Amino acid sequence: DELLKENWVKDATVRRIFPHTISVEVQERVPIARIHLADGEYLVDEDGFIFTKGREEFSSLPLVLGTFDKNDLSSVKKIVDEYIMFSNFFPKEIVFDTSTIRIKDMSGMLLTFDRENMENMRFVKNTFDYIKSKGISPKVIDLSYPQKAFLQF
């Protein structure tokens, strides 16, 4: 119980192995993003759990901003993983607005897509495949309209 009170501990199991051994297994929380709240910056794990104040060593993790809830935070890992797979860039910021999600990556590109339809990530993949096949590098990709991609260079 005491181990589970620690912010970085996700799960812990303590077993006694007769006669003189105690086995302790600890599963740590792994930060996947930073989140800015009213009283500072915090770290978020893959389950969307806000668990400790942010530290300088995690400044390269994506910063989550905007209007979000627990479900949005639990989708951040999927968003980051799929974005990296499609674009080959690591997200710098993920902004949840009322109707869209915006991702700004380390290259400076800005992607906007519909927040209500997370299945839209398939359209994001198709768009990135097209962009790569044409050898173009837009600065802005707006996919917030149904089945349309607006590119700005």
PDB file of C-alpha atoms in Angstrom:
ATOM      1  CA  ASP A   1       0.000   0.000   0.000  1.00  0.00           C
ATOM      2  CA  GLU A   2       2.845   2.377   0.795  1.00  0.00           C
ATOM      3  CA  LEU A   3       4.493   1.750  -2.576  1.00  0.00           C
ATOM      4  CA  LEU A   4       1.244   2.530  -4.394  1.00  0.00           C
ATOM      5  CA  LYS A   5       1.176   5.975  -2.759  1.00  0.00           C
ATOM      6  CA  GLU A   6       4.267   6.968  -4.740  1.00  0.00           C
ATOM      7  CA  ASN A   7       3.407   8.986  -7.875  1.00  0.00           C
ATOM      8  CA  TRP A   8       5.763   7.046 -10.140  1.00  0.00           C
ATOM      9  CA  VAL A   9       4.465   3.620  -9.069  1.00  0.00           C
ATOM     10  CA  LYS A  10       1.707   2.278 -11.300  1.00  0.00           C
ATOM     11  CA  ASP A  11       1.447  -1.117  -9.631  1.00  0.00           C
ATOM     12  CA  ALA A  12       3.340  -3.068  -6.992  1.00  0.00           C
ATOM     13  CA  THR A  13       3.266  -6.622  -5.731  1.00  0.00           C
ATOM     14  CA  VAL A  14       4.973  -7.822  -2.567  1.00  0.00           C
ATOM     15  CA  ARG A  15       5.299 -11.563  -1.938  1.00  0.00           C
ATOM     16  CA  ARG A  16       6.930 -13.553   0.796  1.00  0.00           C
ATOM     17  CA  ILE A  17       8.977 -16.492  -0.429  1.00  0.00           C
ATOM     18  CA  PHE A  18       9.418 -18.855   2.467  1.00  0.00           C
ATOM     19  CA  PRO A  19      11.518 -18.813   4.581  1.00  0.00           C
ATOM     20  CA  HIS A  20      13.694 -15.664   4.304  1.00  0.00           C
ATOM     21  CA  THR A  21      12.894 -13.820   1.081  1.00  0.00           C
ATOM     22  CA  ILE A  22      10.549 -11.020   0.137  1.00  0.00           C
ATOM     23  CA  SER A  23       9.943 -10.358  -3.558  1.00  0.00           C
ATOM     24  CA  VAL A  24       8.906  -6.847  -4.606  1.00  0.00           C
ATOM     25  CA  GLU A  25       7.777  -6.187  -8.177  1.00  0.00           C
ATOM     26  CA  VAL A  26       7.184  -2.571  -9.157  1.00  0.00           C
ATOM     27  CA  GLN A  27       5.701  -1.285 -12.386  1.00  0.00           C
ATOM     28  CA  GLU A  28       6.633   2.358 -12.923  1.00  0.00           C
ATOM     29  CA  ARG A  29       4.570   4.946 -14.721  1.00  0.00           C
ATOM     30  CA  VAL A  30       6.153   5.954 -18.025  1.00  0.00           C
ATOM     31  CA  PRO A  31       5.566   9.575 -18.998  1.00  0.00           C
ATOM     32  CA  ILE A  32       4.387  10.040 -22.591  1.00  0.00           C
ATOM     33  CA  ALA A  33       3.442  13.723 -22.533  1.00  0.00           C
ATOM     34  CA  ARG A  34       3.463  16.900 -20.511  1.00  0.00           C
ATOM     35  CA  ILE A  35       0.303  18.769 -19.642  1.00  0.00           C
ATOM     36  CA  HIS A  36      -0.058  22.399 -18.686  1.00  0.00           C
ATOM     37  CA  LEU A  37      -2.523  23.012 -15.860  1.00  0.00           C
ATOM     38  CA  ALA A  38      -3.306  26.162 -13.870  1.00  0.00           C
ATOM     39  CA  ASP A  39      -0.648  25.443 -11.238  1.00  0.00           C
ATOM     40  CA  GLY A  40       2.115  24.212 -13.549  1.00  0.00           C
ATOM     41  CA  GLU A  41       3.259  21.491 -15.851  1.00  0.00           C
ATOM     42  CA  TYR A  42       2.672  17.806 -15.092  1.00  0.00           C
ATOM     43  CA  LEU A  43       3.529  14.451 -16.631  1.00  0.00           C
ATOM     44  CA  VAL A  44       0.910  12.103 -18.088  1.00  0.00           C
ATOM     45  CA  ASP A  45       1.280   8.339 -18.563  1.00  0.00           C
ATOM     46  CA  GLU A  46      -0.165   6.164 -21.344  1.00  0.00           C
ATOM     47  CA  ASP A  47      -3.396   5.659 -19.380  1.00  0.00           C
ATOM     48  CA  GLY A  48      -3.990   9.409 -19.250  1.00  0.00           C
ATOM     49  CA  PHE A  49      -3.076   9.534 -15.558  1.00  0.00           C
ATOM     50  CA  ILE A  50      -1.544  12.827 -14.403  1.00  0.00           C
ATOM     51  CA  PHE A  51       1.027  11.721 -11.874  1.00  0.00           C
ATOM     52  CA  THR A  52       3.742  14.243 -11.033  1.00  0.00           C
ATOM     53  CA  LYS A  53       5.073  17.741 -11.684  1.00  0.00           C
ATOM     54  CA  GLY A  54       7.043  18.052 -14.904  1.00  0.00           C
ATOM     55  CA  ARG A  55      10.822  18.177 -14.794  1.00  0.00           C
ATOM     56  CA  GLU A  56      13.393  19.580 -17.211  1.00  0.00           C
ATOM     57  CA  GLU A  57      14.539  16.111 -18.308  1.00  0.00           C
ATOM     58  CA  PHE A  58      11.096  15.501 -19.839  1.00  0.00           C
ATOM     59  CA  SER A  59      10.917  18.779 -21.774  1.00  0.00           C
ATOM     60  CA  SER A  60      11.166  16.915 -25.109  1.00  0.00           C
ATOM     61  CA  LEU A  61       7.840  15.120 -24.526  1.00  0.00           C
ATOM     62  CA  PRO A  62       4.825  16.576 -26.357  1.00  0.00           C
ATOM     63  CA  LEU A  63       2.999  19.344 -24.511  1.00  0.00           C
ATOM     64  CA  VAL A  64      -0.774  18.801 -24.310  1.00  0.00           C
ATOM     65  CA  LEU A  65      -2.833  21.991 -24.304  1.00  0.00           C
ATOM     66  CA  GLY A  66      -6.423  23.093 -24.763  1.00  0.00           C
ATOM     67  CA  THR A  67      -9.725  21.703 -23.587  1.00  0.00           C
ATOM     68  CA  PHE A  68      -9.444  18.014 -22.772  1.00  0.00           C
ATOM     69  CA  ASP A  69     -10.720  15.338 -20.436  1.00  0.00           C
ATOM     70  CA  LYS A  70      -9.492  11.956 -19.164  1.00  0.00           C
ATOM     71  CA  ASN A  71     -10.517  10.223 -22.418  1.00  0.00           C
ATOM     72  CA  ASP A  72      -8.523  12.730 -24.457  1.00  0.00           C
ATOM     73  CA  LEU A  73      -5.478  12.196 -22.256  1.00  0.00           C
ATOM     74  CA  SER A  74      -5.752   8.430 -22.611  1.00  0.00           C
ATOM     75  CA  SER A  75      -5.742   8.850 -26.414  1.00  0.00           C
ATOM     76  CA  VAL A  76      -2.465  10.844 -26.430  1.00  0.00           C
ATOM     77  CA  LYS A  77      -0.255   7.738 -26.696  1.00  0.00           C
ATOM     78  CA  LYS A  78      -2.199   6.518 -29.735  1.00  0.00           C
ATOM     79  CA  ILE A  79      -2.029   9.969 -31.333  1.00  0.00           C
ATOM     80  CA  VAL A  80       1.727  10.248 -30.737  1.00  0.00           C
ATOM     81  CA  ASP A  81       2.494   6.700 -31.928  1.00  0.00           C
ATOM     82  CA  GLU A  82       0.413   7.016 -35.093  1.00  0.00           C
ATOM     83  CA  TYR A  83       1.681  10.509 -35.873  1.00  0.00           C
ATOM     84  CA  ILE A  84       5.296   9.338 -35.657  1.00  0.00           C
ATOM     85  CA  MET A  85       4.489   6.312 -37.837  1.00  0.00           C
ATOM     86  CA  PHE A  86       2.816   8.471 -40.524  1.00  0.00           C
ATOM     87  CA  SER A  87       5.083  11.510 -40.518  1.00  0.00           C
ATOM     88  CA  ASN A  88       8.435  10.286 -39.140  1.00  0.00           C
ATOM     89  CA  PHE A  89       8.423  13.334 -36.836  1.00  0.00           C
ATOM     90  CA  PHE A  90       7.861  13.564 -33.103  1.00  0.00           C
ATOM     91  CA  PRO A  91       4.971  15.810 -31.991  1.00  0.00           C
ATOM     92  CA  LYS A  92       5.970  18.920 -30.070  1.00  0.00           C
ATOM     93  CA  GLU A  93       2.457  20.070 -29.098  1.00  0.00           C
ATOM     94  CA  ILE A  94      -0.979  18.470 -29.125  1.00  0.00           C
ATOM     95  CA  VAL A  95      -3.829  20.944 -28.753  1.00  0.00           C
ATOM     96  CA  PHE A  96      -7.373  19.760 -28.078  1.00  0.00           C
ATOM     97  CA  ASP A  97      -9.908  22.376 -29.210  1.00  0.00           C
ATOM     98  CA  THR A  98     -13.679  22.005 -29.082  1.00  0.00           C
ATOM     99  CA  SER A  99     -13.870  20.458 -32.566  1.00  0.00           C
ATOM    100  CA  THR A 100     -10.291  19.708 -33.648  1.00  0.00           C
ATOM    101  CA  ILE A 101      -6.958  18.301 -32.559  1.00  0.00           C
ATOM    102  CA  ARG A 102      -3.863  20.180 -33.700  1.00  0.00           C
ATOM    103  CA  ILE A 103      -0.411  18.667 -33.728  1.00  0.00           C
ATOM    104  CA  LYS A 104       2.697  20.739 -34.210  1.00  0.00           C
ATOM    105  CA  ASP A 105       5.778  18.617 -34.774  1.00  0.00           C
ATOM    106  CA  MET A 106       9.522  19.154 -34.387  1.00  0.00           C
ATOM    107  CA  SER A 107       9.838  20.140 -38.067  1.00  0.00           C
ATOM    108  CA  GLY A 108       7.377  23.003 -37.531  1.00  0.00           C
ATOM    109  CA  MET A 109       4.538  21.443 -39.502  1.00  0.00           C
ATOM    110  CA  LEU A 110       1.002  21.899 -38.171  1.00  0.00           C
ATOM    111  CA  LEU A 111      -1.644  19.190 -38.648  1.00  0.00           C
ATOM    112  CA  THR A 112      -5.306  19.785 -37.793  1.00  0.00           C
ATOM    113  CA  PHE A 113      -7.921  17.031 -37.834  1.00  0.00           C
ATOM    114  CA  ASP A 114     -11.458  16.418 -36.608  1.00  0.00           C
ATOM    115  CA  ARG A 115     -11.592  15.685 -32.887  1.00  0.00           C
ATOM    116  CA  GLU A 116     -14.888  13.817 -32.983  1.00  0.00           C
ATOM    117  CA  ASN A 117     -13.699  11.165 -35.392  1.00  0.00           C
ATOM    118  CA  MET A 118     -10.480   9.571 -34.151  1.00  0.00           C
ATOM    119  CA  GLU A 119     -10.883   7.004 -36.930  1.00  0.00           C
ATOM    120  CA  ASN A 120      -9.879   9.951 -39.097  1.00  0.00           C
ATOM    121  CA  MET A 121      -6.291   8.910 -38.365  1.00  0.00           C
ATOM    122  CA  ARG A 122      -6.658   6.592 -41.377  1.00  0.00           C
ATOM    123  CA  PHE A 123      -7.227   9.723 -43.505  1.00  0.00           C
ATOM    124  CA  VAL A 124      -4.161  11.283 -41.857  1.00  0.00           C
ATOM    125  CA  LYS A 125      -2.126   8.251 -42.957  1.00  0.00           C
ATOM    126  CA  ASN A 126      -3.455   8.469 -46.530  1.00  0.00           C
ATOM    127  CA  THR A 127      -2.618  12.176 -46.645  1.00  0.00           C
ATOM    128  CA  PHE A 128       0.946  11.611 -45.424  1.00  0.00           C
ATOM    129  CA  ASP A 129       1.404   8.767 -47.920  1.00  0.00           C
ATOM    130  CA  TYR A 130       0.295  11.115 -50.732  1.00  0.00           C
ATOM    131  CA  ILE A 131       2.565  13.935 -49.540  1.00  0.00           C
ATOM    132  CA  LYS A 132       5.555  11.590 -49.380  1.00  0.00           C
ATOM    133  CA  SER A 133       4.805  10.157 -52.835  1.00  0.00           C
ATOM    134  CA  LYS A 134       4.785  13.679 -54.309  1.00  0.00           C
ATOM    135  CA  GLY A 135       7.903  14.774 -52.407  1.00  0.00           C
ATOM    136  CA  ILE A 136       6.224  17.875 -51.047  1.00  0.00           C
ATOM    137  CA  SER A 137       6.634  19.460 -47.600  1.00  0.00           C
ATOM    138  CA  PRO A 138       3.650  21.532 -46.519  1.00  0.00           C
ATOM    139  CA  LYS A 139       3.842  23.693 -43.393  1.00  0.00           C
ATOM    140  CA  VAL A 140       0.137  23.239 -42.618  1.00  0.00           C
ATOM    141  CA  ILE A 141      -2.176  20.287 -43.240  1.00  0.00           C
ATOM    142  CA  ASP A 142      -5.827  20.854 -42.358  1.00  0.00           C
ATOM    143  CA  LEU A 143      -7.929  17.677 -42.318  1.00  0.00           C
ATOM    144  CA  SER A 144     -10.762  19.082 -40.220  1.00  0.00           C
ATOM    145  CA  TYR A 145     -13.168  18.975 -43.158  1.00  0.00           C
ATOM    146  CA  PRO A 146     -14.764  15.672 -44.227  1.00  0.00           C
ATOM    147  CA  GLN A 147     -12.556  13.853 -46.759  1.00  0.00           C
ATOM    148  CA  LYS A 148     -10.668  17.018 -47.753  1.00  0.00           C
ATOM    149  CA  ALA A 149      -7.082  18.009 -47.119  1.00  0.00           C
ATOM    150  CA  PHE A 150      -6.006  21.630 -47.292  1.00  0.00           C
ATOM    151  CA  LEU A 151      -2.265  22.135 -47.600  1.00  0.00           C
ATOM    152  CA  GLN A 152      -0.330  25.356 -47.067  1.00  0.00           C
ATOM    153  CA  PHE A 153       3.278  25.724 -48.170  1.00  0.00           C
TER     154      PHE A 153
END
